[in-house]
Each structure stands twice: as C-alpha cells, then as structure tokens.
C-alpha cells in the first residue's frame, strides 16, 4: 500500500518521532523565543533529521514555538516535545517570552500567534 495514501502513516510517524511521548520535558510557551547558534546547528546534525530541521529554522533568527511547528510542518504537540528535548540537550537556546499573566492577555497573545501563522 502506498504510504502517502495510507492514513495510518500520518498517525504513526508523530508517535515514532517523539518515541511515544506526548508531554514535553519542560513547558515551553507557544510564544517563547528560541534561537540556534552555529555550534548548536552543527551538533544538531547528529540528533536526527527533525531536530536538525528545527535548528535550521532557528539559525540566526529567533523563532517562536508556534512558528517552528508551522515552518517544519510538524504537529504542534510533536514540535513541543522535540523543542523541549533540544533545549534540555543544549541544541536550542530558550529566551522566555514576556509572561502574559491574565486570561485576556494570554488569549490576545494566542490570537496574534494564530494571525501570524495564517500569514505564512
């Protein structure tokens, strides 16, 4: 059966990429800023294809977790797990975004993130 047409392939691959994990090692906000240095990019080459792609997206320019998921076309949950792993492994640098403390501020921030993703 052709894997491109087999709907099971779309379900199995994300599970395999995260080794069955659905929760990240640490909670990273959608709007958190991540960046990769040239050294981190070089080291990511040995961490697997998806992690290297994520590092390349963050090369020389800060990107949010939501943008990383969009650029790599990975499901957001998979990107959250991989990015958290990469931060823990020293393959990405995390610059925390300004915390939105209230519900209204958080919803406004998510609205801006979604608006930015739609422009891609």
Coordinates of C-alpha atoms in Angstrom, one line a residue:
X1 CA 0.0 0.0 0.0
X2 CA 1.3 3.5 -0.9
X3 CA 2.4 5.2 2.4
X4 CA 1.5 8.6 1.1
X5 CA -2.2 7.5 0.8
X6 CA -2.2 5.3 3.9
X7 CA -3.8 7.3 6.7
X8 CA -2.1 5.2 9.3
X9 CA 1.3 6.7 8.3
X10 CA 0.2 10.2 9.5
X11 CA -0.7 8.8 12.9
X12 CA 2.3 6.5 13.4
X13 CA 5.0 8.9 12.4
X14 CA 4.4 11.6 15.1
X15 CA 4.3 8.9 17.7
X16 CA 7.6 7.5 16.4
X17 CA 9.3 10.9 16.2
X18 CA 8.6 11.6 19.9
X19 CA 9.2 8.0 20.9
X20 CA 5.7 7.7 22.2
X21 CA 5.9 10.8 24.5
X22 CA 3.0 13.3 24.4
X23 CA 4.3 15.6 27.1
X24 CA 7.4 17.8 26.8
X25 CA 10.2 17.6 29.3
X26 CA 9.5 21.2 30.2
X27 CA 6.6 23.5 29.5
X28 CA 7.5 25.9 26.7
X29 CA 5.0 28.6 25.8
X30 CA 3.8 28.9 22.2
X31 CA 5.3 32.4 22.0
X32 CA 8.6 31.6 23.7
X33 CA 11.6 32.7 21.6
X34 CA 14.1 30.1 20.5
X35 CA 17.4 30.5 18.6
X36 CA 20.2 28.2 17.5
X37 CA 23.9 29.2 17.3
X38 CA 26.2 27.9 14.6
X39 CA 27.6 25.4 17.2
X40 CA 24.2 24.2 18.1
X41 CA 23.3 23.8 14.5
X42 CA 26.4 21.7 13.8
X43 CA 25.6 19.5 16.9
X44 CA 22.0 19.1 15.8
X45 CA 23.1 17.2 12.7
X46 CA 23.8 14.2 14.9
X47 CA 20.4 14.4 16.8
X48 CA 18.2 13.3 13.9
X49 CA 16.6 14.8 10.9
X50 CA 13.6 16.5 12.6
X51 CA 15.8 18.1 15.3
X52 CA 18.3 19.4 12.7
X53 CA 15.4 20.9 10.6
X54 CA 14.2 22.7 13.7
X55 CA 17.7 24.0 14.4
X56 CA 18.0 25.2 10.8
X57 CA 14.7 27.2 11.2
X58 CA 16.2 28.9 14.2
X59 CA 19.5 29.7 12.6
X60 CA 20.5 33.3 13.2
X61 CA 17.0 34.5 13.9
X62 CA 14.7 33.9 16.9
X63 CA 11.5 31.9 16.2
X64 CA 8.5 31.1 18.4
X65 CA 7.5 27.5 19.1
X66 CA 4.4 28.1 17.0
X67 CA 6.4 29.4 14.1
X68 CA 8.8 26.4 14.3
X69 CA 5.8 24.0 14.1
X70 CA 4.5 25.9 11.1
X71 CA 7.8 26.1 9.2
X72 CA 8.7 22.5 9.8
X73 CA 5.1 21.3 9.2
X74 CA 5.2 19.2 12.3
X75 CA 2.1 18.9 14.5
X76 CA 2.4 21.4 17.4
X77 CA 2.4 18.6 20.0
X78 CA 5.4 16.9 18.3
X79 CA 7.2 20.2 17.9
X80 CA 6.7 21.0 21.7
X81 CA 8.2 17.6 22.6
X82 CA 11.2 17.9 20.2
X83 CA 11.9 21.6 21.1
X84 CA 11.8 20.8 24.8
X85 CA 14.2 17.9 24.2
X86 CA 16.5 20.2 22.2
X87 CA 16.6 22.9 24.9
X88 CA 17.4 20.2 27.5
X89 CA 20.2 18.8 25.2
X90 CA 21.6 22.3 24.6
X91 CA 20.7 22.3 20.9
X92 CA 18.5 25.4 21.2
X93 CA 18.6 28.4 23.4
X94 CA 15.3 29.4 25.0
X95 CA 14.6 33.1 25.6
X96 CA 11.4 33.2 27.6
X97 CA 8.7 35.5 26.2
X98 CA 7.2 38.2 28.4
X99 CA 4.7 36.4 30.6
X100 CA 1.0 37.1 30.0
X101 CA -0.5 36.8 33.4
X102 CA -4.2 37.2 32.9
X103 CA -6.6 35.2 30.7
X104 CA -7.3 38.2 28.5
X105 CA -3.6 38.9 27.9
X106 CA -3.0 35.2 27.1
X107 CA -5.9 35.0 24.7
X108 CA -4.7 38.2 22.9
X109 CA -1.2 36.7 22.6
X110 CA -2.6 33.4 21.2
X111 CA -4.6 35.5 18.7
X112 CA -1.5 37.3 17.5
X113 CA 0.3 34.0 17.1
X114 CA -2.6 32.4 15.1
X115 CA -2.8 35.6 13.0
X116 CA 0.9 35.3 12.2
X117 CA 0.6 31.6 11.3
X118 CA -2.2 32.4 8.9
X119 CA 0.1 34.8 7.1
X120 CA 2.6 32.0 6.3

